[in-house]
Structures are given as C-alpha cells and as structure tokens.
Amino acid sequence: MKGKKGIRWVVGLSVLLVTVGVTCLFIGQESLDLGRALDSSIAPSENSDASILFRLRLPRILLAVLVGGGLSVAGCSFQALLRNSLATPFTLGVSGGASLGAVLAIYLGLEFTLLGLSTVPIFGIFGSIFSVLLIYMLARTGGRLPTVTLLLAGVTYNFFCSAVILFIHYLADPGQAHRMIYWLMGSLDVVGMSSVVNLLPIVLVTTVVLCLLARSFNVLTLGDDTALGLGVNVDRTRKISFVLASALTGSVIAASGPIVFIGLIVPHAMRLLLGPDHRTLLPASFLMGGVFLILCDTLARTMIPQGELPVGVLTGMCGGPFFIWLLRSRKREIVL
Amino acid sequence: MSPAPILELREASFSYGTEVIFENLFLSVQLGEFHGIIGPNGAGKTTLLKVLAGILEPDQGTVSLFGRPIRDEPRMEVARKVAIVPQETGLNFGFSVFEVVLMGRFPHVGLLGLETDKDEAFAREALVRTGTEHLADRLFNELSGGERQLVVVARALAQNPRILLLDEPTASLDLRHQVDISRLLRGLCSEGLLTAVVVTHDVNFVTQHCTGATLFARGKVLSAGAPKDVVTPALLKDAFGVEVDLLVDPKTGAPVVVSRRAVKGGGS
C-alpha cells in the first residue's frame, strides 16, 4: 500500500515536470512560433525561432532539471547520511570548495579538457570532493562524527573559502573578475547542448546509485549500531554515498555556479509531503528540484525587461527565509 | 554436560587504542538461555555486547555463532540470526512506529527488495507481542522513552532472530513495562524460539528473570553459571565495591540483592 502511494507521487511529479518544462519553453522575452521553429523548409541559419527553441530555451530547461534535481538528491542524501536536517551541500562546505576551485581555474587561466569537461567544471568537482573529505576528517573524533562539529566545520570552511575567493578576485584582472562574479551568482545561461550532454552521465549515474541505496539510508537514520545489527555495511555505504553526493554537487555547481538552498528546501518540502522513506523521497526530490529550478529560472529570465537576473539570486532570496523558518520551527530538535 | 554453545567468545581481547576493555575473555551462551551479563557502569558491557553481535571485531580471539566464526559470515547473514537492541535509539526523521518495526525486515528483504505481505505480517506480530500495536501509526520520535524501547524490541523481533542481544533494556522502563519486557523475553526463551543475552547493572533483574548469568568487571569474567551462584555477596563486593545482603524472594526462592554500603577503594 505504502509502495503504491510512493509510485503515484513519483508518476505525478514526472508528469508535472514534463508539463512545466514544455510550458516554460514558450515563456520568454522573445515570442516563439512553434510552427516556424519546426519548419524544416527554412534554412537553420535563417530560422531564429528554431534557434531560440533548440539552442537557448531547451538546453536551459534541461540543465535546470539536471542542476535542480542533482542538488536536491545530493542534499537529501547528506541529510540522511548525517541524520540531520540541516546538512546540505552549502552547510557542509561543498559549495564553498567547488566555488573556490572554479574561481581558481578562471584566475589561473588554465585551459584543457578531461572527459569532455573544461577546466572550470573539473576544478569545481575536485574542489567539492576535497572539501568534503577535509571536513569529514576534521570533524571526525575518536571514530564518531558529531553532527554539530561537522556542520560548524562546514560553515566555517565556507567562510574561509569566501575569503580566499575575494582575495583571488582582488588579484584578478577585470575580465576574469567579471567572469568570477557572474559565475558565483549562479546562472543557467547556456548556449547549445554541450553543458547538458557533459552533465547528464554523472547526474544520471550518481542519482541512480543513491536511489538504490535508499533502503540503507532509511535504516541508517536509526543509528549506526542498529544499522550494523541489521546487516548494513555502514562504513562502506557512508563513504560511497559521500563521494557520490559530493561528485554530484561538484559537477552540478561547476556547470551552473553555486545555486544555493535548493538542496535544503526541496528535500524538506518533499519530506513534509511524502514522509521520510528515502525510496520515494530521493526520486521525488529529483523531480521536484527540476520543477522548482525551471520555474525560478523562467522567472529570472523574464521578470526584468531586456535583462536577466542570475537564477542563484532568486533561489537564495527564496531559500534564506525558508531556512530561518526551518530553524525556528525545529529549534527544539537542534541541540548544540 | 551441556551441548555446544549457540554463541561463544573464546580468548577474546578488545581495546580502544591503549585503553583495554577486556582481555582473554571466555563466555558461552546455550540455546534457549536467557543470559544476563552483570557489571558495573563503565565496565565495557556495551562493547562486549557489540563484540558478541559481530559489530565490533575483537583484537584477538574469536566469536562463534552456531559453532562458526562470526567474522567469516556476511553481515546480512549474521543479521538474520542475531538482532541487537541498543540502549538508546534516536531518530531525527518522522518515521512511524510501523515503518521502524518494518525496518527489522531489512536483512530478509535485502538491499534492493520490497517488503511483501509476509514482512508486514512479521512486523504486526512483533507489535502484538510487545503490546505496542496501538502505537503503530504514531511517529517514533514522539513516543516516551519506555514506549520507544518496546518498539525497538519489536523492531528486533521483526528481524526474526535466533539470538537477541539487549543493552540495558529496562533502564528507561517503569515497573509495568519492565515486567512486560522480561515476561516476553522469558516466554520466548522457554519456548525455545529465542536465546536472549542482556547486559545490565541491574543485579535483581538477572536473579529474577535470567536462567544463566555472567559477572563481568574490570575486563574479566569474575564468575559464570546459574544466577544464584554468580550473585554471592563476595563476588558482588568484588565487582561493584558494595557490601550487599541477600534476601530470598518468598515466591520464587530467587535471591534479592540489597546493597548496604560502599567499600572503600573497592569496585572498578
């Protein structure tokens, strides 16, 4: 019975995601004529409608699904692994590390490609994985991982990264500095499909594996000893999931910039709606993360005439108040 | 005399870094036994229980489950035979009582499986046995400490283990819940459905309910056998550093320990 309810939610959210995605293809500052866009008798170079549809809006919406979904799944996994509702890519220092990596890549002007990825994403991914390992080791004392220490270490590390980013920004020339600021605000402003194609495999693989671990996540919420007693290989599960969720966060942030708070808001909202069973929660968070980011991004690119707001600004403005509300409504649970 | 033990510790040593918890320890539990391991606070009882459960591996020596070294068996395999009830179970997420109990089916369902009607039936049965079926739809983290402990026992029973290991199971329970839990465990053991091992500092719990006992202090087994033989004033003074008198329960003849005064420099 429970399983059926979960499946209904996942199917429903999939339908919602497709509906929202298709609808938002036709919302924008330039009006779009679908008939003209699909008319193959017009030469591609002459067909501005096809260009807007296939080179601007479609990649953007697909990227929003991967980024929003990926950040939500990563946030949800971190919360399960650390048994704490405040654990997110942001509070764990992952986004700070990824940003520092990306800014460093811009400053050093390194240009090479690895597995189809350019330097900024590569540095972002390594920055995030390095940060998680560092924070994990810093907060681990005597075989235990006190969550409060972990979160404080993560937040502090984020501040440290911000300071170093400002320092690099100060040293950089104006062109680099502009690129850094634009990147740090977080944006889905892409042209063509290459970002989507680069991001798809890693988001797909990490999300699927994390969803397959959902039953272990459920048992882990009861504590390490109980999970061990139920046959879960706690150490291995936690290490694998940490690396996967960090790689997911890093590669997503590298493609879009640090779009914060999605990894916090979406899993929480879904947990309130669906309950804590990760078998439903993880796929539902992915779908809802996609819906949420498509909507935010559509708003960001249409609300200012002739201009465009970086979507990270919007998600941050929604997420900040939500985080405060969460802190207040759950304050009795957060024992420092 | 006695058949091969179902759970056995041989020449086992365990330490956290330089802090030795126990050395060269022998312990054996027979099929159907309700075994109490008594020891003072900080003696390492919880560590000992985790070693028996195969969660911690001893530095030296072996733990055998049905005559086979526990470390040679996959964790899932062990989890189908041994369930553990920790002293505290905290939960930050809003799982219902039924969902928590159903998690006990994890080792039977496997990593990727879905619970079947049979698994749900096991969970319901465990709720009924522990008298918690009225709590099924409540949120686990909203229960009182005593209710929570009963639900964790139900979760362990849903695991359908041959051996149940419990860490201070009655510490947070009032008299009524203590009686319910001990009667349940004693019943299951005497029917041969279960072998239970309890670690506790509550000497009277062991004398009243257990069929076998081990006195564990300062990393050593001071004595083992029938509870009435293990619970002597001299041994208890050695283990706890307290002068005790033994009374006799007029109904069962079981010894009842009354502590009188602390012994200077005694205990562990």
Coordinates of C-alpha atoms in Angstrom, one line a residue:
Chain A
M1 CA 0.0 0.0 0.0
K2 CA 2.8 2.4 1.0
G3 CA 4.7 1.5 -2.1
K4 CA 1.8 2.3 -4.3
K5 CA 1.4 5.7 -2.8
G6 CA 5.1 6.4 -3.4
I7 CA 4.8 5.3 -7.0
R8 CA 1.8 7.5 -7.5
W9 CA 3.7 10.5 -6.3
V10 CA 6.7 9.8 -8.5
V11 CA 4.5 9.4 -11.5
G12 CA 2.6 12.5 -10.7
L13 CA 5.7 14.6 -10.2
S14 CA 7.1 13.2 -13.5
V15 CA 4.0 14.5 -15.3
L16 CA 4.3 17.8 -13.5
L17 CA 8.0 18.1 -14.5
V18 CA 7.3 17.4 -18.2
T19 CA 4.3 19.8 -18.2
V20 CA 6.2 22.6 -16.5
G21 CA 9.2 22.0 -18.8
V22 CA 7.2 22.1 -22.0
T23 CA 5.2 25.2 -20.9
C24 CA 8.3 27.2 -20.0
L25 CA 9.8 26.5 -23.4
F26 CA 7.2 29.0 -24.7
I27 CA 7.6 31.6 -22.0
G28 CA 10.3 34.3 -22.6
Q29 CA 11.1 37.8 -23.7
E30 CA 11.1 36.7 -27.4
S31 CA 7.9 35.3 -28.6
L32 CA 8.2 31.9 -30.2
D33 CA 6.3 30.5 -33.1
L34 CA 6.4 26.7 -32.8
G35 CA 5.3 26.1 -36.4
R36 CA 8.1 28.2 -37.7
A37 CA 10.6 26.6 -35.3
L38 CA 9.8 23.1 -36.5
D39 CA 9.5 24.1 -40.2
S40 CA 12.4 22.4 -41.9
S41 CA 11.9 24.3 -45.1
I42 CA 13.6 27.3 -43.5
A43 CA 17.3 27.3 -43.6
P44 CA 18.7 26.7 -40.0
S45 CA 20.7 29.9 -40.2
E46 CA 17.6 31.9 -41.1
N47 CA 15.3 30.3 -38.6
S48 CA 15.5 32.4 -35.4
D49 CA 12.6 30.6 -33.8
A50 CA 14.3 27.2 -34.1
S51 CA 17.5 28.8 -32.8
I52 CA 15.7 30.2 -29.7
L53 CA 13.9 26.9 -29.1
F54 CA 16.8 24.4 -29.6
R55 CA 19.9 26.4 -28.8
L56 CA 18.6 28.6 -25.9
R57 CA 15.5 27.5 -24.2
L58 CA 15.6 23.7 -24.4
P59 CA 19.2 23.4 -23.2
R60 CA 18.4 25.8 -20.4
I61 CA 15.4 23.8 -19.2
L62 CA 17.2 20.5 -19.4
L63 CA 20.1 22.0 -17.5
A64 CA 17.6 23.3 -14.9
V65 CA 16.3 19.7 -14.4
L66 CA 19.8 18.3 -14.0
V67 CA 21.0 21.0 -11.7
G68 CA 17.8 21.3 -9.6
G69 CA 17.3 17.6 -9.4
G70 CA 21.0 16.9 -8.7
L71 CA 21.3 19.4 -5.9
S72 CA 18.1 18.1 -4.3
V73 CA 19.2 14.5 -4.4
A74 CA 22.6 15.4 -3.0
G75 CA 21.0 17.5 -0.2
C76 CA 18.6 14.7 0.6
S77 CA 21.5 12.1 0.7
F78 CA 23.6 14.3 3.0
Q79 CA 20.7 14.8 5.4
A80 CA 20.1 11.0 5.6
L81 CA 23.8 10.2 6.0
L82 CA 24.3 12.7 8.8
R83 CA 20.9 12.1 10.3
N84 CA 20.5 15.9 10.4
S85 CA 18.0 18.1 8.6
L86 CA 20.5 21.0 8.3
A87 CA 23.1 19.0 6.3
T88 CA 23.3 20.4 2.8
P89 CA 25.9 21.0 0.2
F90 CA 26.1 24.6 1.5
T91 CA 26.4 23.9 5.2
L92 CA 28.9 21.1 4.6
G93 CA 31.3 23.4 2.8
V94 CA 30.9 21.5 -0.5
S95 CA 29.6 24.6 -2.4
G96 CA 32.4 26.8 -1.0
G97 CA 35.0 24.3 -2.1
A98 CA 33.5 24.0 -5.5
S99 CA 33.4 27.7 -5.9
L100 CA 37.0 28.2 -4.8
G101 CA 38.0 25.5 -7.3
A102 CA 36.1 27.2 -10.2
V103 CA 37.4 30.7 -9.3
L104 CA 41.0 29.4 -9.1
A105 CA 40.6 27.8 -12.6
I106 CA 39.4 31.1 -14.0
Y107 CA 42.2 33.0 -12.3
L108 CA 45.0 30.7 -13.5
G109 CA 43.5 30.8 -17.0
L110 CA 44.1 27.0 -17.4
E111 CA 42.6 25.6 -20.5
F112 CA 42.4 21.8 -21.0
T113 CA 39.7 19.3 -21.2
L114 CA 39.3 15.9 -19.5
L115 CA 36.5 13.5 -20.4
G116 CA 34.8 16.3 -22.3
L117 CA 34.9 18.7 -19.3
S118 CA 36.7 22.0 -19.4
T119 CA 38.9 23.3 -16.6
V120 CA 36.2 25.2 -14.6
P121 CA 34.0 22.2 -14.0
I122 CA 37.0 19.9 -13.3
F123 CA 38.3 22.3 -10.7
G124 CA 34.7 22.6 -9.3
I125 CA 34.4 18.8 -8.9
F126 CA 37.7 18.4 -7.3
G127 CA 37.1 21.4 -5.1
S128 CA 33.9 19.9 -3.7
I129 CA 35.3 16.4 -3.2
F130 CA 38.4 17.7 -1.5
S131 CA 36.2 19.9 0.8
V132 CA 34.0 17.0 1.9
L133 CA 37.0 14.8 2.7
L134 CA 38.7 17.6 4.6
I135 CA 35.5 18.5 6.6
Y136 CA 34.9 14.8 7.3
M137 CA 38.3 14.2 8.6
L138 CA 38.3 17.5 10.6
A139 CA 35.0 16.7 12.3
R140 CA 35.7 13.0 13.0
T141 CA 36.8 12.4 16.6
G142 CA 37.5 9.0 18.0
G143 CA 35.6 7.1 15.4
R144 CA 32.5 9.3 15.8
L145 CA 31.2 12.1 13.7
P146 CA 29.4 14.6 15.9
T147 CA 27.0 16.4 13.6
V148 CA 27.2 19.8 15.3
T149 CA 31.0 19.8 14.9
L150 CA 30.6 18.7 11.3
L151 CA 28.1 21.5 10.4
L152 CA 30.2 24.1 12.3
A153 CA 33.3 23.0 10.5
G154 CA 31.4 23.1 7.2
V155 CA 30.1 26.6 7.7
T156 CA 33.4 27.9 8.9
Y157 CA 35.1 26.3 5.9
N158 CA 32.6 28.0 3.6
F159 CA 33.5 31.4 5.1
F160 CA 37.2 30.6 4.7
C161 CA 36.6 29.8 1.0
S162 CA 34.6 33.0 0.6
A163 CA 37.6 35.0 1.9
V164 CA 40.0 33.3 -0.4
I165 CA 37.7 33.8 -3.3
L166 CA 37.5 37.5 -2.5
F167 CA 41.3 37.6 -2.3
I168 CA 41.7 35.9 -5.7
H169 CA 39.0 38.3 -7.1
Y170 CA 41.1 41.2 -5.9
L171 CA 44.2 39.9 -7.6
A172 CA 42.4 39.1 -10.9
D173 CA 42.2 41.4 -13.9
P174 CA 38.8 43.0 -14.7
G175 CA 37.8 40.4 -17.4
Q176 CA 38.5 37.5 -15.0
A177 CA 36.9 39.3 -12.1
H178 CA 33.7 39.8 -14.1
R179 CA 33.6 36.1 -15.1
M180 CA 34.1 35.1 -11.5
I181 CA 31.3 37.3 -10.2
Y182 CA 28.9 36.2 -12.8
W183 CA 29.8 32.5 -12.1
L184 CA 29.4 33.0 -8.4
M185 CA 25.9 34.4 -8.7
G186 CA 24.8 31.1 -10.3
S187 CA 23.2 31.0 -13.7
L188 CA 21.8 28.6 -16.2
D189 CA 22.7 30.9 -19.1
V190 CA 24.0 28.4 -21.7
V191 CA 24.0 28.2 -25.5
G192 CA 23.7 24.8 -27.1
M193 CA 23.6 21.4 -25.7
S194 CA 27.2 20.8 -24.6
S195 CA 26.7 21.6 -20.9
V196 CA 23.7 19.3 -20.7
V197 CA 25.5 16.5 -22.5
N198 CA 28.5 16.8 -20.3
L199 CA 26.5 16.8 -17.1
L200 CA 24.0 14.1 -18.0
P201 CA 26.1 11.0 -17.4
I202 CA 27.4 11.9 -13.9
V203 CA 24.0 13.2 -12.7
L204 CA 22.3 10.1 -14.0
V205 CA 24.8 7.6 -12.5
T206 CA 25.1 9.2 -9.1
T207 CA 21.4 9.8 -8.8
V208 CA 20.5 6.2 -9.7
V209 CA 23.1 4.7 -7.3
L210 CA 22.0 7.0 -4.5
C211 CA 18.3 6.0 -5.1
L212 CA 19.3 2.3 -5.0
L213 CA 20.9 2.9 -1.5
A214 CA 17.6 4.4 -0.2
R215 CA 16.8 1.4 2.0
S216 CA 20.1 1.6 3.6
F217 CA 19.6 5.3 4.2
N218 CA 16.3 4.5 6.0
V219 CA 18.0 2.1 8.3
L220 CA 20.9 4.5 8.9
T221 CA 18.5 7.1 10.3
L222 CA 18.1 4.7 13.3
G223 CA 21.7 5.0 14.2
D224 CA 25.0 3.2 13.3
D225 CA 24.6 0.3 15.8
T226 CA 21.1 -0.5 14.7
A227 CA 22.1 -0.3 11.0
L228 CA 25.1 -2.6 11.6
G229 CA 22.9 -5.0 13.5
L230 CA 20.5 -5.1 10.5
G231 CA 23.4 -6.1 8.2
V232 CA 24.2 -2.7 6.6
N233 CA 27.9 -2.1 5.9
V234 CA 27.7 1.3 7.5
D235 CA 31.3 2.5 6.8
R236 CA 31.2 1.5 3.1
T237 CA 27.7 2.8 2.5
R238 CA 28.6 6.1 4.1
K239 CA 31.8 6.5 2.2
I240 CA 30.3 5.6 -1.2
S241 CA 27.4 7.9 -0.7
F242 CA 29.5 10.8 0.5
V243 CA 31.8 10.6 -2.6
L244 CA 28.8 10.2 -4.9
A245 CA 26.8 13.1 -3.4
S246 CA 29.9 15.3 -3.4
A247 CA 30.8 14.5 -7.0
L248 CA 27.2 15.2 -7.9
T249 CA 27.2 18.5 -6.1
G250 CA 30.6 19.5 -7.5
S251 CA 29.7 18.7 -11.2
V252 CA 26.4 20.5 -10.9
I253 CA 27.8 23.6 -9.3
A254 CA 30.6 23.6 -11.8
A255 CA 28.0 23.8 -14.6
S256 CA 25.7 26.3 -13.1
G257 CA 27.5 28.2 -10.3
P258 CA 26.6 27.8 -6.7
I259 CA 22.8 27.9 -6.8
V260 CA 22.3 27.6 -3.1
F261 CA 19.5 26.4 -1.0
I262 CA 17.8 24.0 -3.4
G263 CA 19.4 21.1 -1.7
L264 CA 17.8 22.3 1.5
I265 CA 14.4 23.5 0.5
V266 CA 13.3 20.7 -1.9
P267 CA 14.1 17.6 0.2
H268 CA 12.4 19.2 3.2
A269 CA 9.3 20.2 1.3
M270 CA 9.1 16.7 -0.1
R271 CA 9.7 15.1 3.4
L272 CA 6.8 17.1 4.7
L273 CA 4.6 16.0 1.9
L274 CA 5.6 12.4 1.5
G275 CA 7.2 11.3 4.8
P276 CA 10.8 10.2 5.3
D277 CA 11.0 7.0 3.3
H278 CA 14.0 7.6 1.0
R279 CA 12.8 5.2 -1.6
T280 CA 10.2 7.7 -2.6
L281 CA 11.9 10.8 -1.2
L282 CA 15.0 10.6 -3.4
P283 CA 13.3 10.3 -6.8
A284 CA 10.6 12.8 -5.7
S285 CA 13.2 15.3 -4.6
F286 CA 15.0 15.0 -8.0
L287 CA 11.7 15.7 -9.9
M288 CA 10.6 18.5 -7.6
G289 CA 14.1 20.1 -7.7
G290 CA 13.8 20.1 -11.5
V291 CA 10.4 21.7 -11.4
F292 CA 11.4 24.3 -8.8
L293 CA 14.5 25.4 -10.7
I294 CA 12.7 25.6 -14.1
L295 CA 10.2 27.9 -12.5
C296 CA 12.8 30.0 -10.8
D297 CA 14.9 30.3 -13.9
T298 CA 11.9 31.2 -16.1
L299 CA 11.1 33.9 -13.6
A300 CA 14.7 35.1 -13.5
R301 CA 14.9 35.5 -17.3
T302 CA 11.6 37.2 -17.7
M303 CA 11.0 39.4 -14.7
I304 CA 13.3 42.2 -15.7
P305 CA 12.5 43.6 -19.1
Q306 CA 15.5 43.4 -21.5
G307 CA 17.6 42.0 -18.7
E308 CA 18.2 38.8 -16.9
L309 CA 18.6 38.0 -13.2
P310 CA 21.0 35.2 -12.3
V311 CA 18.8 32.4 -11.0
G312 CA 21.1 31.9 -8.0
V313 CA 19.9 35.3 -6.7
L314 CA 16.3 34.2 -6.8
T315 CA 16.8 30.8 -5.2
G316 CA 18.9 32.4 -2.5
M317 CA 16.1 35.0 -1.8
C318 CA 13.5 32.2 -1.6
G319 CA 15.8 29.9 0.4
G320 CA 17.1 32.4 3.1
P321 CA 13.7 33.0 4.7
F322 CA 12.8 29.3 4.3
F323 CA 16.0 28.3 6.2
I324 CA 15.2 30.8 9.0
W325 CA 11.7 29.4 9.2
L326 CA 13.0 25.9 9.4
L327 CA 15.5 26.8 12.2
R328 CA 12.7 28.4 14.2
S329 CA 10.1 25.7 13.7
R330 CA 12.6 22.9 14.5
K331 CA 14.7 24.7 17.1
R332 CA 13.9 22.2 19.8
E333 CA 15.4 19.5 17.8
I334 CA 18.7 21.3 17.2
V335 CA 20.7 20.7 20.3
L336 CA 24.0 22.4 20.4
Chain B
M1 CA 27.1 -32.0 30.1
S2 CA 25.8 -29.0 28.1
P3 CA 25.5 -29.1 24.3
A4 CA 27.6 -26.9 22.1
P5 CA 27.0 -23.2 22.8
I6 CA 25.0 -21.2 20.3
L7 CA 27.1 -18.1 20.9
E8 CA 30.6 -18.2 22.3
L9 CA 33.5 -15.9 23.0
R10 CA 37.0 -17.5 23.2
E11 CA 40.2 -15.9 24.4
A12 CA 38.8 -12.5 23.2
S13 CA 40.5 -9.2 23.8
F14 CA 39.4 -5.8 22.9
S15 CA 40.8 -2.3 23.4
Y16 CA 40.1 1.2 22.2
G17 CA 43.6 2.4 21.4
T18 CA 45.6 1.9 24.6
E19 CA 42.5 1.5 26.8
V20 CA 42.0 -2.2 27.3
I21 CA 38.3 -3.1 27.7
F22 CA 38.7 -6.8 28.2
E23 CA 41.4 -9.4 27.8
N24 CA 41.4 -13.2 27.3
L25 CA 37.7 -13.4 27.9
F26 CA 35.6 -16.6 27.7
L27 CA 31.8 -16.6 27.6
S28 CA 29.3 -19.0 26.3
V29 CA 25.5 -18.9 25.8
Q30 CA 23.4 -22.0 25.4
L31 CA 20.4 -22.4 23.1
G32 CA 17.2 -21.1 24.7
E33 CA 19.1 -19.5 27.6
F34 CA 18.1 -16.1 29.0
H35 CA 21.5 -14.9 29.9
G36 CA 22.3 -11.9 31.9
I37 CA 25.7 -10.2 31.9
I38 CA 26.0 -8.2 35.0
G39 CA 28.6 -5.5 35.5
P40 CA 29.1 -2.0 36.9
N41 CA 28.8 1.2 34.9
G42 CA 31.8 1.7 32.6
A43 CA 32.9 -1.9 32.8
G44 CA 32.6 -2.2 29.0
K45 CA 29.4 -4.1 28.8
T46 CA 28.1 -2.3 25.7
T47 CA 31.4 -3.0 24.0
L48 CA 31.2 -6.7 25.0
L49 CA 27.7 -6.8 23.6
K50 CA 28.8 -5.3 20.3
V51 CA 31.6 -7.8 20.1
L52 CA 29.1 -10.6 20.7
A53 CA 26.9 -9.2 17.9
G54 CA 29.8 -9.1 15.5
I55 CA 29.5 -5.3 15.1
L56 CA 33.0 -4.8 16.7
E57 CA 35.7 -7.3 15.9
P58 CA 37.9 -8.4 18.8
D59 CA 41.6 -7.7 18.6
Q60 CA 42.3 -11.3 19.5
G61 CA 40.2 -14.4 19.9
T62 CA 37.0 -15.4 18.2
V63 CA 33.3 -15.0 18.4
S64 CA 31.4 -18.1 17.3
L65 CA 27.8 -18.2 16.2
F66 CA 26.4 -21.7 16.0
G67 CA 30.0 -23.0 16.1
R68 CA 31.2 -20.9 13.2
P69 CA 33.4 -17.8 13.4
I70 CA 31.1 -14.8 13.1
R71 CA 33.7 -12.8 11.1
D72 CA 33.5 -15.4 8.3
E73 CA 29.8 -14.8 7.7
P74 CA 28.4 -11.9 5.6
R75 CA 26.9 -9.2 7.8
M76 CA 23.4 -9.8 6.2
E77 CA 23.7 -13.5 7.1
V78 CA 24.5 -12.6 10.7
A79 CA 21.7 -10.1 10.8
R80 CA 19.2 -12.9 10.0
K81 CA 20.3 -14.7 13.1
V82 CA 21.3 -12.0 15.6
A83 CA 19.3 -8.9 16.5
I84 CA 20.6 -6.1 18.7
V85 CA 18.6 -3.6 20.9
P86 CA 20.8 -0.7 21.7
Q87 CA 20.4 1.3 24.8
E88 CA 19.3 4.5 23.0
T89 CA 17.7 4.8 19.6
G90 CA 17.4 8.4 18.4
L91 CA 15.6 9.4 15.2
N92 CA 15.6 12.8 13.6
F93 CA 13.2 11.9 10.8
G94 CA 9.5 11.3 11.1
F95 CA 9.2 7.5 10.6
S96 CA 6.1 5.9 12.0
V97 CA 6.3 3.1 14.5
F98 CA 5.2 0.6 11.9
E99 CA 7.8 1.8 9.5
V100 CA 10.5 1.5 12.1
V101 CA 9.4 -2.1 13.0
L102 CA 9.3 -3.0 9.3
M103 CA 12.9 -1.9 9.0
G104 CA 13.7 -5.0 11.1
R105 CA 13.0 -7.0 7.9
F106 CA 16.0 -5.4 6.2
P107 CA 18.3 -8.4 6.3
H108 CA 15.5 -10.6 4.9
V109 CA 14.4 -8.3 2.1
G110 CA 17.9 -7.3 1.0
L111 CA 19.3 -4.1 -0.3
L112 CA 17.1 -3.6 -3.3
G113 CA 13.9 -5.6 -2.4
L114 CA 10.5 -4.5 -1.4
E115 CA 8.7 -5.7 1.7
T116 CA 6.0 -8.2 1.0
D117 CA 2.8 -9.0 2.9
K118 CA 4.8 -11.7 4.8
D119 CA 7.2 -9.0 6.0
E120 CA 4.3 -6.8 7.1
A121 CA 2.8 -9.8 8.9
F122 CA 6.1 -10.3 10.8
A123 CA 6.1 -6.6 11.8
R124 CA 2.4 -6.8 13.0
E125 CA 3.2 -9.9 15.0
A126 CA 6.1 -8.2 16.7
L127 CA 3.9 -5.2 17.6
V128 CA 1.4 -7.5 19.1
R129 CA 4.0 -9.5 21.1
T130 CA 5.4 -6.3 22.6
G131 CA 1.9 -4.8 23.2
T132 CA 2.6 -1.8 21.0
E133 CA 0.1 -2.4 18.2
H134 CA -1.9 0.6 19.3
L135 CA 1.2 2.8 18.6
A136 CA 1.6 1.6 15.0
D137 CA 0.6 4.8 13.3
R138 CA 2.3 7.2 15.8
L139 CA 5.6 8.9 15.0
F140 CA 8.5 7.1 16.6
N141 CA 10.2 10.2 17.8
E142 CA 7.1 11.4 19.6
L143 CA 6.9 8.3 21.9
S144 CA 8.0 8.3 25.5
G145 CA 11.3 6.6 26.4
G146 CA 9.6 3.4 27.6
E147 CA 7.3 3.1 24.6
R148 CA 10.3 3.7 22.3
Q149 CA 12.2 0.9 24.0
L150 CA 9.3 -1.5 23.5
V151 CA 9.1 -0.5 19.8
V152 CA 12.9 -1.1 19.4
V153 CA 12.4 -4.6 20.8
A154 CA 9.5 -5.1 18.4
R155 CA 11.8 -4.0 15.6
A156 CA 14.4 -6.6 16.7
L157 CA 11.7 -9.3 16.9
A158 CA 10.5 -8.5 13.4
Q159 CA 14.1 -9.3 12.4
N160 CA 13.1 -12.9 13.4
P161 CA 16.5 -13.6 15.1
R162 CA 17.6 -16.8 16.8
I163 CA 19.6 -14.6 19.3
L164 CA 18.5 -11.3 20.7
L165 CA 21.1 -9.1 22.4
L166 CA 19.8 -6.3 24.6
D167 CA 21.8 -3.4 26.1
E168 CA 20.2 -2.3 29.5
P169 CA 16.7 -3.0 28.1
T170 CA 14.9 -2.0 31.3
A171 CA 16.9 1.1 32.2
S172 CA 14.3 3.6 30.9
L173 CA 11.2 1.5 31.7
D174 CA 8.8 1.8 34.5
L175 CA 7.8 -1.3 36.6
R176 CA 4.9 -2.3 34.3
H177 CA 7.0 -2.1 31.1
Q178 CA 9.9 -3.9 32.9
V179 CA 7.5 -6.8 33.7
D180 CA 6.1 -6.9 30.2
I181 CA 9.5 -7.0 28.6
S182 CA 11.0 -9.6 30.9
R183 CA 8.0 -11.8 30.7
L184 CA 8.0 -11.6 26.9
L185 CA 11.7 -12.5 26.7
R186 CA 11.5 -15.2 29.3
G187 CA 8.5 -16.7 27.4
L188 CA 10.2 -16.7 24.0
C189 CA 13.3 -18.3 25.5
S190 CA 11.5 -21.0 27.4
E191 CA 9.6 -21.9 24.2
G192 CA 13.0 -22.3 22.6
L193 CA 12.1 -19.7 20.0
L194 CA 14.9 -17.4 21.1
T195 CA 18.1 -17.1 23.0
A196 CA 18.4 -13.7 24.8
V197 CA 21.5 -12.0 26.2
V198 CA 21.0 -9.0 28.3
V199 CA 23.8 -6.7 29.6
T200 CA 22.8 -4.8 32.7
H201 CA 23.9 -3.3 36.0
D202 CA 20.6 -4.4 37.5
V203 CA 21.5 -7.5 39.5
N204 CA 18.0 -8.2 40.6
F205 CA 16.7 -8.2 37.1
V206 CA 19.1 -11.1 36.4
T207 CA 18.3 -13.1 39.5
Q208 CA 14.6 -12.8 38.9
H209 CA 14.4 -13.5 35.2
C210 CA 17.6 -15.0 33.8
T211 CA 18.5 -18.6 33.5
G212 CA 22.2 -18.0 33.2
A213 CA 24.5 -15.3 34.3
T214 CA 28.0 -13.9 33.9
L215 CA 29.5 -11.4 36.3
F216 CA 31.8 -9.0 34.3
A217 CA 34.0 -6.4 35.9
R218 CA 37.4 -4.8 35.2
G219 CA 37.6 -6.5 31.8
K220 CA 37.3 -10.0 33.4
V221 CA 34.7 -12.6 34.0
L222 CA 34.5 -13.0 37.7
S223 CA 32.1 -15.9 37.6
A224 CA 29.6 -17.5 35.4
G225 CA 26.8 -20.0 35.8
A226 CA 23.3 -20.1 37.4
P227 CA 22.3 -16.7 38.7
K228 CA 22.2 -17.8 42.3
D229 CA 25.8 -19.0 42.1
V230 CA 27.0 -15.8 40.4
V231 CA 25.3 -13.4 42.7
T232 CA 27.1 -14.0 46.0
P233 CA 27.9 -11.2 48.4
A234 CA 31.7 -11.8 48.0
L235 CA 31.6 -11.6 44.2
L236 CA 29.3 -8.6 44.1
K237 CA 31.5 -6.8 46.6
D238 CA 34.5 -7.6 44.3
A239 CA 32.6 -6.4 41.2
F240 CA 30.7 -3.3 42.4
G241 CA 32.6 -2.3 45.6
V242 CA 29.5 -2.6 47.7
E243 CA 28.6 -4.7 50.7
V244 CA 25.3 -6.4 50.0
D245 CA 22.9 -8.7 51.8
L246 CA 20.9 -11.4 50.0
L247 CA 17.3 -11.8 50.8
V248 CA 15.1 -14.5 49.4
D249 CA 12.1 -13.9 47.2
P250 CA 9.4 -15.9 49.1
K251 CA 7.5 -16.8 45.9
T252 CA 10.3 -18.0 43.7
G253 CA 13.2 -18.6 46.0
A254 CA 15.4 -16.3 43.9
P255 CA 18.0 -14.2 45.7
V256 CA 17.2 -10.4 46.0
V257 CA 20.2 -8.2 46.4
V258 CA 20.1 -5.3 48.8
S259 CA 23.1 -3.0 48.8
R260 CA 24.2 -1.8 52.2
R261 CA 27.3 0.4 52.0
A262 CA 30.2 1.2 49.7
V263 CA 33.5 -0.4 50.3
K264 CA 36.5 2.0 50.4
G265 CA 38.7 1.6 47.3
G266 CA 36.5 -1.3 46.1
G267 CA 34.8 -1.8 42.8
S268 CA 36.0 -0.9 39.4

